[in-house]
Amino acid sequence: MTMLRTVVLGCGSYLPSRVVSNAELAASVDTSDEWIVQRTGIRQRHVAAEGELTSDLAIHAARAALASAHVDPQTIDLIVLATSTPDNTFPASAVTVQAGLGITRGAAFDLQAVCSGFVFALATADGLLRTGTYKRALVIGAETFSRILDWSDRTTCVLFGDGAGAVVLEAQQQPGERDDRGILTTHLRSDGRHKSKLYVDGGPSSTRTVGFLRMEGRAVFKHAVAMITDVIEDAFRTTGYTANDIDWFVPHQANKRIIDDSAKKLGIAPEKVVMTVSQHGNTSAASIPLALNTAVKDGRIKKGDLVLLEAMGGGFTWGSALLRW
Ligand code: ACO
């Protein structure tokens, strides 16, 4: 029996032009290129220019995704923007993106699940598209974490960067089989008992300020691999696919060691892992579409490939998505 599936039509990304190397950071905080590379795999990050906003990054990425999908912006009727660093407390930055793209129909809203934001946004758009109410969606992850970093705190400022990535999605009738194109399954989880391990120490209702990112790095690391593998095993159980069937594993790009350990625990071969963290650090909700776009543009991810996405972040939140490109 045929069924509506959410198919990816195209993707795009954007990184601000200013690159900050580990060596440049080592000039202002007590760190070194060697320490950062060895503990995280990060070599550089991009930082948005003064006045360059999350919505600006998102619009660049969305335009690139629309161009790669050969889709007219006017046919988009849903925009879900995953971000923890919106331009303003409200309105949603998604409406700025909508207006910036000249779109006047449909719905646009932000979604906040920190580093898991892109997977949560993908699952949300998938659910809405499969109701048949919406036809074409833009799912964007865009962040300016440079604005919420305490640049004097070496335990956090070396890890994050700014960027954006986007995908264009369309509801399409598929045969309703395991080898359908599109999103095959998504699994989302949260556990607020861990909220103090990774948070921002400000907000409109608590301090009337934006605040700075605070993190117990070791505690986050300890939970990350177990949570990631948990939701991926859910995806395998639901679909019947195994690690051997996966063509590409595109994880949230937080830390090379977390990615390596997760792939190893799941039995995913290293050559199937897409890793871009060295080039842009942890860009939170933007990291998965940035990595996806890299692997699509360099010819690794091709139509028909089975692609596994996962993310874990503040909250904690974590999630997986399995799709056929
Ligand atoms: N440069 C040099 N030394 C540093 C730095 C730095 N930038 N940061 C911390 N150190 C020092 C510490 O002060 C400590 O010194 P001490 O032994 O004298 O006390 C030492 O290095 C070891 O510190 P740890 O925190 O134990 O180092 P660890 O090996 O755990 O690495 C890191 C820290 C990289 C943060 C790691 O815990 C990690 O990757 N955690 C996951 C965090 C993460 O990725 N968060 C992103 C959001 S969540 C997500 O996206 C999954």
Coordinates of N, CA, C and O in Angstrom, one line a residue, residues 7 11 13 22 24 42 66 93-94 107 113 116 135 194 204 213 219 236 255 260 263 268 272 286:
V7 N 10.7 13.2 1.5 CA 11.9 13.0 0.7 C 12.7 14.2 0.6 O 12.2 15.3 0.5
C11 N 20.1 20.1 -0.5 CA 20.6 20.6 0.7 C 21.6 21.7 0.4 O 22.1 21.9 -0.7
S13 N 24.4 24.8 2.7 CA 25.0 25.3 3.9 C 25.7 26.6 3.8 O 25.9 27.1 2.7
N22 N 42.8 27.4 16.1 CA 43.2 27.1 17.5 C 44.3 28.0 17.9 O 44.3 28.4 19.1
E24 N 44.9 31.0 17.1 CA 44.4 32.3 17.4 C 43.8 32.3 18.8 O 44.0 33.3 19.6
I42 N 38.9 19.3 16.7 CA 38.6 20.6 16.1 C 39.9 21.4 15.8 O 40.8 21.5 16.6
L66 N 17.6 25.5 -1.7 CA 16.6 25.7 -2.7 C 17.2 25.6 -4.1 O 16.6 24.9 -5.0
S93 N 13.0 33.5 14.6 CA 13.9 33.9 13.5 C 13.4 33.3 12.2 O 13.7 33.8 11.1
A94 N 12.6 32.2 12.3 CA 12.1 31.6 11.1 C 11.2 32.5 10.2 O 11.2 32.4 9.0
A107 N 3.5 28.2 7.0 CA 3.9 28.5 8.4 C 5.4 28.5 8.6 O 6.1 27.7 7.9
A113 N 16.0 22.6 20.5 CA 16.5 21.4 21.2 C 18.0 21.4 21.2 O 18.6 20.3 21.2
S116 N 20.5 18.9 19.4 CA 19.7 17.9 18.7 C 18.6 18.6 17.9 O 17.7 17.9 17.3
K135 N 3.1 20.6 1.9 CA 3.7 19.9 0.7 C 5.2 19.9 0.7 O 5.9 18.9 0.4
H194 N 19.0 16.2 33.5 CA 20.4 16.5 33.2 C 20.6 18.0 32.8 O 21.6 18.4 32.2
P204 N 15.2 35.3 29.2 CA 14.3 36.4 29.4 C 13.5 36.3 30.7 O 13.3 37.3 31.4
L213 N 27.0 30.2 27.8 CA 27.0 28.7 27.9 C 27.9 28.2 29.0 O 29.0 28.6 29.2
A219 N 30.9 15.2 32.2 CA 29.6 14.6 32.4 C 28.8 14.4 31.1 O 28.2 13.4 30.9
F236 N 17.2 1.0 14.2 CA 17.5 -0.3 13.6 C 16.3 -1.3 14.0 O 15.8 -2.0 13.1
N255 N 32.4 16.4 18.6 CA 33.7 16.0 19.2 C 34.1 14.7 18.5 O 33.3 13.7 18.4
D260 N 33.8 8.8 17.1 CA 34.5 7.6 16.9 C 34.0 6.5 17.9 O 33.8 5.4 17.4
A263 N 30.4 5.3 16.7 CA 30.5 4.4 15.5 C 31.1 3.0 15.9 O 30.5 2.0 15.4
I268 N 29.7 0.5 13.1 CA 29.6 1.2 11.8 C 31.1 1.5 11.4 O 31.9 2.0 12.1
K272 N 32.5 4.9 6.7 CA 31.1 5.4 6.4 C 30.7 6.6 7.3 O 29.6 7.0 7.2
A286 N 23.3 23.3 13.6 CA 23.7 23.5 12.2 C 24.6 22.3 11.7 O 24.9 22.2 10.6

